[in-house]
Amino acid sequence: MTDNFLDYQLMTEDQQSLVDMIHEFMSKEMPQELVEKNDREGHFSMDVAKKLGEMGFYAMDVPEQYGGAGFDCVTICLIREALGYYCGGFANSFVGQSFGYKPLLLAGTEEQKMEYGQRLANGEFWATALTEPQGGSDAVNTRTKAVKDGDDYIINGNKCFVTNGGISNLYTVSAVTGETNLRGEGISLFIVERDFPGVSMGKHEDKMGIRASNTTELTLQDVRVPAKNLIGPVNTGYQTMMKMLARTRPTGCAPALGIARRAIDLAIDYSRQRITFGKPIGKHQGIQFKLADMAIRLQTARNQMIYNATLVDQGVYDTVVGSITKAYASEAAFQICVDAQQIFAGYGYSKEYPLEKLVRDARIYSIFEGPNEVQRWIIGNRLVGKIKK
Amino acid sequence: MNILVCVKQVPDTMEIKIDPVTNTLIRDGVPSIVNPFDSYALELAARIKDETGGKITVVCMGPKQAEAALKECLAVGGDKAYLVTDRAFGGSDTLATSYILSCTVQYLEELSGEKFDIIFCGKQAIDGDTGQVGSEMAEHIGLPQITCIQDIKVEGDKIVVRQEMDEGYNVLETKLPAVVSVTKTPYEPRYPTVKAKLAANRAQITHITTAELTNLTVERTGLKGSPTKVKKTFTPQRKGGGTIIQEDAPADSAVKLVALMSGAALI
């Protein structure tokens, strides 16, 4: 890594140690050949994840009293960014290990937080299954249904694009339990175990990027789920998820900034080596301006991410700030990668070089967890507000 | 087992670049690391601790910044860490360093009222490459020593070690207490855990100075106590690429070598 002003200046000693641990580990355990192989084969390196977990990086956001590492949001952003530097796909699946737990932090019971917190600390993966073939952000369009039957619910439906769908033991599943409306009421969240009868995983998604991340469909056919597996009060699942997403926006985009940092480092190295018209291309103003724009984008995106994470750590969960972070950081990261690819020119388009993968990996961040159009809609709506007739 | 591991903080030679104009090492901004052979020594010690229990004390001689190296060791198996530091020790060569460390061993043993069973060192530091401190320390203290070990096993009151040789290895044993120096082991040094790393960040590193080492003769330390004098430091001229001949059988290599040398009219 280039040791320069692009490094964070404000990390605590502990944060610096954790980031150093990730760099030391990933540079040894996730060499470029493995990254490329996993990218080709769409494979998640569970053995590498397990080692990271044994070091204490599982259950990162599960509070210590429930068995987790209990890092704050800023620290998690820094760790995730460091992971993203090596492989966006691996980072996505690894940090998704505890994704399904997050709604518990907002709406779960003490017993749930304790039981499942410890299971995550022991290395189980917990996916979140919200998106369905006909609707993602449009949650009102949820078709998966949960029908009360005695002390249980019977769930039927299909979920898609489930991150870690194929490697998880636990799923947080959204399902319609009542009358739905535009405020998202009528949807509930359930904890579903992989070995509940009727749960099956579909095909592994053949994605453009973050291919080392596991993504599958999830089918629920007459799955009997005990009512105690409900997260929060019935019919309030959508609100819980929205509140949760306001908390997870900064951490969600953190790996993208790791990808972008890698692109910048590679572009700087290349622009020092590649000679055209008698000098290194980095000495041509056109390339310098491009590198400068990349650095501006990275630093401002990180500032926004850390600002947002700091708010979260202070208990301020603002959906609009989260949407701004998500939209800005994802677009900054993608543009940085495309610019780096341009600096590499033909080599940037070749699979022999790492740039094209970075571009493919960075592409997802403006699409998943609510495409940026939805983020802008949220931001615009808040700006204009209610207008009295 | 009561184990002592001696470590040194060295510049990370992987990160050192050479100034193309002056041909000297660029030391600015070069990160410091625990000498790799010392990390292997600590890993062997930690494996003994995993198996038989006990505690690991880590000692480092150097300036205050070497506390960072000790903290790294505390994160991967060390229980207690001491920095041996004093202005008087500056400029110590291997003889003076090994003398200071032997006095430190005596001091720590008196402090705890407990002798060390095994004293581990790396076989050499990657900055000075002298490889003398461990052996000299054993002589100062009067303990048996085995150098360049790759692996170790404790069996009752003795150790059985595997010693690296140019070709193959020796299996040796000695009674405890003993001093061993460690080369590259079959085991990679373990990664720290998050908990151990963060605890190490908060650890207080105790300093040992001439004030504590009352058994030490100051004249035998530092520049005064160092018979080694550095006359000149320079970067040797780079040699050409050379040719490596490595056929499957040594005889084939010899034939190829003779052919090559005859062709170049050298023989």
XYZ file of C-alpha atoms in Angstrom:
656
model
C 0.000 0.000 0.000
C 1.173 3.493 -0.712
C 2.053 5.195 2.530
C 0.721 8.694 2.010
C -1.988 11.181 2.771
C -4.611 8.722 1.573
C -4.198 6.845 4.862
C -6.536 7.769 7.666
C -4.995 10.197 10.098
C -7.495 9.820 12.902
C -7.507 6.137 13.741
C -7.155 5.148 17.373
C -4.334 2.776 18.311
C -6.846 -0.077 18.502
C -8.368 0.724 15.115
C -4.910 0.904 13.571
C -4.050 -2.477 15.126
C -7.204 -4.106 13.767
C -6.649 -2.696 10.290
C -3.011 -3.827 10.402
C -4.165 -7.300 11.441
C -6.452 -7.490 8.412
C -3.744 -6.316 6.024
C -1.189 -8.724 7.465
C -3.620 -11.623 7.321
C -5.174 -10.941 3.930
C -1.898 -10.205 2.169
C -0.699 -13.673 3.235
C -3.883 -15.736 3.101
C -5.595 -14.130 0.107
C -2.900 -13.851 -2.554
C -3.833 -12.499 -5.975
C -3.863 -15.999 -7.534
C -6.509 -17.131 -5.042
C -8.505 -13.945 -5.601
C -8.505 -14.592 -9.343
C -9.380 -18.267 -8.964
C -12.295 -17.489 -6.660
C -13.457 -14.808 -9.082
C -13.379 -17.249 -11.999
C -15.111 -20.043 -10.114
C -17.517 -17.933 -8.071
C -16.144 -19.459 -4.892
C -16.090 -18.142 -1.342
C -12.999 -19.218 0.636
C -14.640 -20.499 3.799
C -11.287 -21.761 5.129
C -9.855 -18.247 5.022
C -13.013 -16.867 6.612
C -12.751 -19.431 9.385
C -9.223 -18.360 10.227
C -10.324 -14.726 10.376
C -13.192 -15.813 12.586
C -10.850 -17.643 14.937
C -8.866 -14.435 15.254
C -12.038 -12.777 16.527
C -13.473 -11.127 13.422
C -16.738 -13.059 13.396
C -19.810 -11.417 14.946
C -18.115 -8.053 14.558
C -21.173 -5.996 15.381
C -22.641 -8.337 18.005
C -22.162 -6.582 21.366
C -19.615 -8.145 23.704
C -22.230 -9.097 26.298
C -23.840 -11.338 23.668
C -20.569 -13.016 22.711
C -19.445 -10.851 19.794
C -16.532 -8.537 19.125
C -18.700 -5.488 19.788
C -16.871 -3.062 17.514
C -18.402 0.335 16.930
C -19.561 1.420 13.489
C -16.439 3.448 12.649
C -14.181 0.522 13.500
C -16.281 -1.879 11.434
C -16.052 0.505 8.467
C -12.260 0.538 8.752
C -12.046 -3.256 8.996
C -14.404 -3.762 6.070
C -12.548 -1.267 3.954
C -9.305 -3.150 4.627
C -10.976 -6.433 3.617
C -12.317 -4.883 0.423
C -8.796 -3.889 -0.545
C -7.998 -7.555 -1.244
C -11.248 -8.936 -2.633
C -14.613 -7.224 -2.760
C -16.416 -10.546 -3.144
C -14.757 -12.198 -0.168
C -15.285 -9.049 1.888
C -18.982 -8.986 1.006
C -19.669 -12.528 2.137
C -17.378 -12.384 5.166
C -18.848 -9.223 6.618
C -22.319 -10.543 5.805
C -21.726 -13.295 8.368
C -23.776 -11.446 10.963
C -26.094 -9.538 8.614
C -29.202 -11.398 9.722
C -28.560 -10.538 13.371
C -28.809 -6.811 12.901
C -32.580 -6.470 13.232
C -32.263 -8.207 16.611
C -30.206 -5.299 17.884
C -33.200 -3.043 17.244
C -36.160 -5.286 17.956
C -34.995 -8.636 19.333
C -35.521 -10.014 22.829
C -32.633 -10.477 25.279
C -32.880 -14.248 24.853
C -32.660 -13.946 21.068
C -29.707 -11.574 21.222
C -27.840 -13.929 23.559
C -28.618 -17.221 21.847
C -27.920 -16.101 18.313
C -25.030 -13.799 19.258
C -23.153 -16.775 20.580
C -23.954 -18.876 17.558
C -22.479 -16.173 15.324
C -19.389 -15.903 17.513
C -19.002 -19.657 17.033
C -18.847 -19.186 13.296
C -22.358 -19.711 11.944
C -23.394 -17.491 9.054
C -26.698 -15.661 9.143
C -28.145 -14.299 5.912
C -30.907 -11.796 5.320
C -33.569 -12.769 2.783
C -35.757 -9.802 1.869
C -35.593 -9.459 -1.893
C -38.002 -11.402 -4.079
C -37.995 -11.918 -7.833
C -40.763 -9.329 -8.358
C -39.680 -6.788 -5.736
C -36.680 -5.590 -3.793
C -36.907 -2.036 -2.511
C -40.602 -2.175 -3.291
C -41.226 -4.110 -0.078
C -44.982 -3.667 -0.263
C -44.781 -6.058 -3.147
C -43.540 -8.826 -0.819
C -45.352 -12.060 -1.684
C -43.820 -14.449 0.825
C -46.601 -15.136 3.335
C -46.548 -16.237 6.963
C -49.800 -17.633 8.300
C -50.373 -18.176 12.010
C -51.029 -21.792 12.934
C -51.287 -22.399 16.675
C -47.941 -21.390 18.228
C -46.244 -21.398 14.848
C -46.236 -19.597 11.549
C -46.292 -21.405 8.224
C -44.135 -19.566 5.664
C -44.336 -19.923 1.889
C -42.422 -17.942 -0.697
C -39.322 -17.379 -2.822
C -36.405 -15.093 -2.047
C -33.597 -14.171 -4.414
C -30.178 -12.515 -4.352
C -29.647 -13.813 -0.826
C -26.063 -12.964 0.150
C -24.577 -16.055 1.823
C -27.742 -18.002 1.028
C -25.770 -21.178 0.345
C -23.438 -21.009 3.336
C -25.737 -19.803 6.116
C -27.387 -21.758 8.902
C -29.761 -18.953 9.727
C -31.924 -16.627 7.672
C -33.823 -13.498 8.555
C -36.861 -13.739 6.301
C -39.457 -11.055 5.645
C -43.031 -12.225 5.088
C -46.480 -10.727 4.846
C -48.476 -11.243 8.035
C -51.167 -8.612 7.663
C -52.631 -5.875 5.475
C -49.721 -4.207 3.613
C -49.584 -0.508 2.741
C -47.122 2.106 1.466
C -45.823 2.672 5.010
C -44.625 -0.934 4.917
C -46.957 -2.180 7.604
C -48.134 -5.766 7.535
C -44.678 -7.325 7.079
C -42.878 -9.318 9.779
C -39.367 -10.681 10.208
C -38.674 -14.301 11.155
C -35.609 -16.251 12.158
C -35.543 -19.339 9.942
C -33.103 -22.179 10.435
C -31.537 -23.852 7.412
C -32.593 -27.289 8.631
C -36.288 -26.423 9.113
C -38.233 -28.762 6.806
C -39.241 -26.954 3.608
C -36.189 -24.664 3.427
C -34.117 -25.087 0.286
C -31.407 -23.133 -1.451
C -31.614 -22.451 -5.156
C -28.883 -21.905 -7.693
C -25.794 -19.847 -7.050
C -26.150 -16.562 -8.907
C -23.662 -16.143 -11.791
C -22.837 -12.505 -11.131
C -20.874 -9.848 -13.011
C -18.790 -8.906 -9.971
C -18.160 -9.759 -6.312
C -18.185 -13.301 -7.670
C -16.342 -14.700 -4.667
C -19.381 -13.742 -2.627
C -22.026 -16.423 -2.186
C -25.440 -15.414 -3.567
C -28.378 -17.815 -3.957
C -32.124 -18.114 -4.111
C -34.020 -19.322 -1.064
C -37.284 -21.221 -1.270
C -39.633 -21.666 1.661
C -42.311 -24.303 1.235
C -44.696 -24.809 4.145
C -41.902 -23.979 6.564
C -43.111 -24.214 10.159
C -41.475 -21.478 12.248
C -42.166 -21.101 15.987
C -43.717 -17.747 16.927
C -40.796 -17.128 19.283
C -38.670 -16.714 16.141
C -40.500 -13.518 15.276
C -38.188 -10.493 15.446
C -40.021 -7.618 17.144
C -43.799 -7.153 17.135
C -45.813 -8.660 14.320
C -46.369 -6.470 11.231
C -43.473 -4.087 12.060
C -40.687 -5.873 10.163
C -40.397 -3.361 7.352
C -39.907 -0.451 9.746
C -37.269 -2.443 11.611
C -35.437 -3.144 8.367
C -35.539 0.514 7.301
C -34.192 1.583 10.661
C -31.545 -1.089 10.437
C -30.464 0.041 6.974
C -30.029 3.582 8.290
C -27.490 2.089 10.695
C -25.739 -0.109 8.172
C -25.266 2.315 5.270
C -21.715 3.351 6.205
C -20.524 -0.203 6.844
C -22.334 -1.378 3.714
C -20.298 0.816 1.403
C -16.983 0.410 3.246
C -15.632 -2.486 1.126
C -16.272 -0.395 -2.003
C -13.836 2.181 -0.696
C -11.283 -0.574 -0.096
C -11.727 -1.635 -3.726
C -11.305 1.987 -4.783
C -8.183 2.405 -2.670
C -6.672 -0.625 -4.333
C -7.494 0.828 -7.756
C -5.776 4.079 -6.826
C -2.678 2.319 -5.501
C -2.416 0.253 -8.675
C -2.982 3.299 -10.873
C -0.301 5.304 -9.055
C 2.211 2.454 -9.388
C 1.397 1.989 -13.048
C 1.593 5.684 -13.858
C 5.093 5.724 -12.391
C 6.257 2.808 -14.513
C 4.552 3.159 -17.861
C 6.532 5.355 -20.225
C 4.935 7.243 -23.119
C 6.370 10.133 -25.120
C 9.617 9.832 -23.192
C 8.341 10.037 -19.652
C 6.266 8.120 -17.108
C 2.582 8.703 -17.855
C 2.211 9.962 -14.262
C 4.206 13.001 -15.369
C 1.580 13.863 -17.982
C -0.897 16.368 -16.659
C -3.861 14.472 -18.094
C -3.048 11.474 -15.912
C -2.234 13.637 -12.892
C -5.632 15.309 -13.089
C -7.274 11.911 -13.260
C -5.328 10.644 -10.248
C -6.187 13.819 -8.375
C -9.882 13.366 -9.079
C -9.627 9.795 -7.833
C -7.990 10.941 -4.596
C -10.604 13.676 -4.144
C -13.407 11.166 -4.600
C -11.864 8.640 -2.233
C -11.159 11.099 0.521
C -14.555 12.773 0.380
C -16.364 9.427 0.235
C -14.441 8.195 3.249
C -15.125 11.394 5.113
C -18.842 10.919 4.469
C -18.640 7.279 5.537
C -16.799 8.058 8.773
C -19.116 11.003 9.502
C -22.122 8.754 9.024
C -20.553 5.996 11.113
C -19.779 8.475 13.873
C -23.434 9.542 13.873
C -24.491 5.904 14.169
C -22.070 5.421 17.067
C -23.743 8.365 18.756
C -27.159 6.808 18.298
C -28.301 8.983 15.398
C -29.832 6.757 12.721
C -30.785 9.106 9.922
C -32.070 7.391 6.788
C -31.265 10.375 4.584
C -27.664 10.639 5.762
C -27.385 6.917 5.135
C -28.794 7.304 1.630
C -26.370 10.129 0.879
C -23.467 7.989 2.071
C -24.602 4.984 0.086
C -25.195 6.875 -3.156
C -22.076 9.011 -2.965
C -19.582 6.383 -1.819
C -20.768 3.752 -4.284
C -20.568 6.121 -7.253
C -17.222 7.535 -6.126
C -15.786 4.035 -5.787
C -17.007 2.958 -9.218
C -15.731 6.117 -10.911
C -12.333 5.675 -9.229
C -12.099 2.126 -10.564
C -13.142 3.171 -14.067
C -10.565 5.983 -14.019
C -7.876 3.565 -12.845
C -8.901 1.217 -15.648
C -8.538 4.088 -18.108
C -5.011 4.784 -16.840
C -4.180 1.127 -17.461
C -5.773 1.503 -20.900
C -5.702 -1.830 -22.797
C -4.244 -3.620 -19.806
C -7.127 -2.368 -17.722
C -9.482 -4.248 -20.023
C -7.516 -7.477 -19.834
C -8.216 -10.184 -17.305
C -4.448 -10.568 -16.961
C -4.519 -7.405 -14.847
C -6.508 -6.738 -11.683
C -8.328 -3.612 -12.862
C -11.203 -5.155 -14.757
C -12.183 -7.177 -11.686
C -12.134 -4.078 -9.507
C -14.490 -2.355 -11.962
C -16.865 -5.344 -11.950
C -16.736 -5.593 -8.154
C -17.305 -1.883 -7.556
C -20.346 -1.874 -9.843
C -22.610 -3.612 -7.330
C -22.514 -0.914 -4.665
C -24.800 1.461 -6.535
C -27.205 -1.412 -7.189
C -27.675 -3.559 -4.114
C -29.238 -2.637 -0.784
C -31.563 -0.275 -2.637
C -30.336 1.121 -5.973
C -29.107 4.692 -5.922
C -32.281 5.913 -7.620
C -34.206 4.814 -4.541
C -31.626 6.561 -2.334
C -32.088 9.784 -4.312
C -35.831 9.428 -4.068
C -35.515 9.160 -0.267
C -33.226 12.196 -0.131
C -35.406 14.274 -2.480
C -38.570 13.362 -0.631
C -37.119 14.574 2.652
C -35.852 17.807 1.051
C -39.184 18.761 -0.456
C -41.194 17.443 2.455
C -44.946 17.610 2.833
C -46.604 20.425 0.950
C -49.850 21.829 2.341
C -52.566 22.055 -0.271
C 7.529 -24.339 31.884
C 9.054 -20.972 32.604
C 10.180 -19.655 29.240
C 12.147 -16.592 28.215
C 12.157 -15.354 24.625
C 14.680 -12.720 23.563
C 13.624 -10.581 20.612
C 14.995 -7.682 18.637
C 13.207 -4.939 16.751
C 14.581 -4.624 13.226
C 13.712 -2.634 10.094
C 11.457 -4.568 7.727
C 13.970 -5.412 5.033
C 11.146 -6.308 2.646
C 10.213 -2.636 2.685
C 13.696 -1.166 2.380
C 14.442 0.530 -0.904
C 17.823 1.538 -2.238
C 18.506 5.133 -3.223
C 19.441 4.822 -6.908
C 21.789 7.820 -6.697
C 23.781 7.171 -3.524
C 23.277 3.404 -3.526
C 22.554 3.489 0.192
C 19.521 2.185 2.055
C 16.595 4.539 2.424
C 15.718 4.086 6.082
C 13.160 6.882 6.354
C 9.644 5.623 6.872
C 10.731 1.987 6.931
C 8.456 0.131 9.329
C 9.965 -1.821 12.207
C 9.111 -5.451 12.831
C 10.006 -8.196 15.261
C 13.037 -10.009 13.858
C 11.486 -12.922 11.916
C 13.672 -15.609 13.533
C 12.607 -14.264 16.935
C 8.977 -14.619 15.851
C 9.670 -18.258 15.031
C 11.311 -18.644 18.460
C 8.228 -17.170 20.112
C 5.990 -19.494 18.105
C 7.929 -22.553 19.314
C 7.685 -21.223 22.872
C 3.944 -20.617 22.475
C 3.483 -24.188 21.227
C 5.206 -25.508 24.339
C 2.946 -23.294 26.451
C -0.133 -24.578 24.573
C 0.893 -28.123 25.368
C 2.391 -28.009 28.839
C 1.167 -24.703 30.236
C 3.481 -22.222 31.905
C 4.374 -18.663 31.082
C 6.390 -16.787 28.512
C 8.449 -13.730 29.367
C 9.664 -11.639 26.447
C 12.723 -9.416 26.630
C 13.929 -6.883 24.105
C 16.911 -4.585 24.260
C 16.548 -1.322 22.435
C 15.156 2.221 22.504
C 11.644 3.058 23.730
C 10.154 2.523 20.258
C 10.972 -1.178 20.648
C 8.003 -1.363 23.036
C 5.944 -1.864 19.876
C 7.828 -5.094 19.152
C 7.178 -6.320 22.680
C 3.483 -5.519 22.351
C 3.380 -7.579 19.165
C 4.865 -10.478 21.128
C 2.310 -10.062 23.912
C -0.428 -10.483 21.291
C 0.872 -13.864 20.132
C 1.746 -15.777 23.280
C 3.900 -13.586 25.501
C 2.640 -13.113 29.063
C 5.085 -10.509 30.350
C 7.356 -8.133 28.522
C 10.424 -6.171 29.547
C 12.340 -3.558 27.607
C 16.040 -3.428 28.470
C 16.912 0.152 27.774
C 19.510 2.634 28.928
C 21.582 5.313 27.272
C 24.645 3.492 28.553
C 23.734 0.494 26.365
C 23.801 2.456 23.092
C 26.359 1.158 20.588
C 26.639 -2.274 22.225
C 28.036 -4.969 19.965
C 27.116 -8.633 20.311
C 29.448 -9.231 23.259
C 28.099 -6.284 25.228
C 24.503 -7.075 24.253
C 24.786 -10.701 25.302
C 26.390 -9.604 28.575
C 23.552 -7.153 29.296
C 20.961 -9.809 28.435
C 22.655 -12.381 30.678
C 22.532 -9.869 33.554
C 18.870 -9.314 32.694
C 18.186 -13.054 32.896
C 19.782 -13.153 36.343
C 17.798 -10.083 37.424
C 14.473 -11.517 36.222
C 15.146 -14.853 37.881
C 15.888 -13.148 41.189
C 12.835 -10.926 40.783
C 10.467 -13.868 40.344
C 12.442 -16.305 42.480
C 12.148 -18.785 39.625
C 14.716 -20.003 37.115
C 13.919 -20.036 33.397
C 13.653 -23.557 31.993
C 14.276 -22.604 28.368
C 15.707 -19.413 26.902
C 14.802 -18.888 23.250
C 16.557 -16.592 20.782
C 16.311 -16.188 17.032
C 19.395 -17.572 15.302
C 20.303 -14.097 14.062
C 18.781 -10.677 13.483
C 18.107 -9.774 9.874
C 19.701 -6.330 10.254
C 23.119 -7.218 11.727
C 23.154 -10.894 10.696
C 25.867 -11.698 13.248
C 24.125 -14.662 14.879
C 26.237 -14.416 18.026
C 24.075 -13.035 20.802
C 22.261 -16.255 21.715
C 25.436 -18.316 21.913
C 27.340 -15.671 23.831
C 24.500 -15.302 26.279
C 24.539 -19.046 26.977
C 28.273 -18.792 27.684
C 27.823 -15.789 29.999
C 25.167 -17.615 31.975
C 26.861 -20.991 31.771
C 24.013 -22.939 30.203
C 24.063 -25.621 27.510
C 23.029 -24.317 24.086
C 21.769 -25.686 20.809
C 21.757 -23.377 17.793
C 19.614 -23.258 14.656
C 16.760 -25.431 15.844
C 13.644 -25.945 13.719
C 11.516 -27.776 16.222
C 11.481 -28.643 19.889
C 9.798 -31.106 22.201
C 9.875 -31.115 25.976
C 10.290 -34.559 27.510
C 10.385 -34.398 31.310
C 13.467 -32.420 32.332
C 15.052 -32.436 28.902
C 14.333 -31.128 25.412
C 14.654 -32.945 22.122
C 15.282 -30.612 19.207
C 15.687 -30.800 15.487
C 18.729 -28.827 14.410
C 19.039 -27.519 10.871
C 22.153 -28.584 8.972
C 23.320 -27.724 5.449
C 22.070 -31.099 4.334
C 19.469 -32.795 6.507
C 19.125 -32.235 10.227
C 20.369 -33.452 13.608
C 18.158 -34.655 16.424
C 19.761 -33.526 19.657
C 18.724 -33.465 23.271
C 19.872 -31.620 26.346
C 18.899 -31.254 29.959
C 17.098 -28.150 31.065
C 17.720 -25.341 31.652
C 19.176 -24.536 28.243
C 19.483 -21.839 25.610
C 18.264 -22.522 22.069
C 18.452 -20.382 18.955
C 15.753 -20.825 16.355
C 15.844 -20.800 12.557
C 12.812 -20.971 10.248
C 10.352 -23.450 11.683
C 7.792 -25.620 9.889
C 5.160 -23.532 11.681
C 4.174 -20.047 10.617
C 3.963 -17.679 13.582
C 0.328 -17.507 14.681
C -1.884 -14.539 13.985
C -2.904 -12.535 17.025
C -6.494 -12.703 18.159
C -8.481 -9.477 18.378
C -8.712 -9.774 22.158
C -5.003 -10.451 22.641
C -4.055 -7.649 20.275
C -6.207 -5.060 21.995
C -5.046 -6.247 25.445
C -1.435 -5.924 24.267
C -2.119 -2.333 23.216
C -2.991 -1.588 26.834
C -0.112 -3.545 28.367
C 2.460 -1.657 30.367
C 5.975 -2.552 29.309
C 8.370 -2.549 32.273
C 11.742 -0.955 31.602
C 14.935 -2.511 32.913
C 17.835 -0.051 33.147
C 21.231 0.104 34.802
C 19.333 1.086 37.963
C 17.670 -2.344 38.119
C 20.669 -4.324 36.876
C 22.792 -3.892 39.993
C 24.798 -6.988 39.044
C 26.021 -5.317 35.863
C 29.385 -3.655 35.239
C 28.583 -0.616 33.123
C 32.066 -0.611 31.547
C 31.236 -3.890 29.880
C 28.274 -2.324 28.028
C 27.758 0.205 25.251
C 30.566 1.405 22.980
C 33.106 1.047 25.787
C 32.294 -2.581 26.344
C 32.275 -3.425 22.639
C 35.469 -4.754 21.058
C 33.799 -4.640 17.621
C 34.557 -1.408 15.778
C 32.703 -0.519 12.601
C 35.292 0.930 10.226
C 33.143 1.607 7.197
C 29.635 0.886 5.974
C 29.088 0.514 2.259
C 26.833 -1.178 -0.246
C 28.751 -3.869 -2.110
C 28.806 -3.726 -5.883
C 26.065 -5.762 -7.397
C 27.274 -8.906 -9.071
C 25.914 -10.093 -12.385
C 23.010 -12.486 -12.593
C 25.056 -15.712 -12.452
C 23.916 -19.116 -13.626
C 22.292 -21.710 -11.444
C 22.904 -25.306 -12.391
C 20.590 -27.706 -10.653
C 20.042 -30.951 -12.503
C 18.215 -33.860 -10.911
C 21.439 -35.740 -10.180
C 24.607 -34.010 -8.849
C 26.641 -35.870 -11.478
C 24.592 -34.293 -14.281
C 25.108 -30.875 -12.704
C 28.863 -31.457 -12.692
C 28.877 -32.433 -16.374
C 26.863 -29.357 -17.262
C 29.162 -27.128 -15.198
C 32.305 -28.472 -16.855
C 30.739 -28.009 -20.286
C 29.799 -24.442 -19.432
C 33.231 -23.576 -18.072
C 35.035 -25.207 -20.988
C 32.830 -23.282 -23.375
C 33.754 -20.031 -21.650
C 37.442 -21.049 -21.838
C 37.725 -20.957 -18.062
C 39.184 -24.443 -17.788
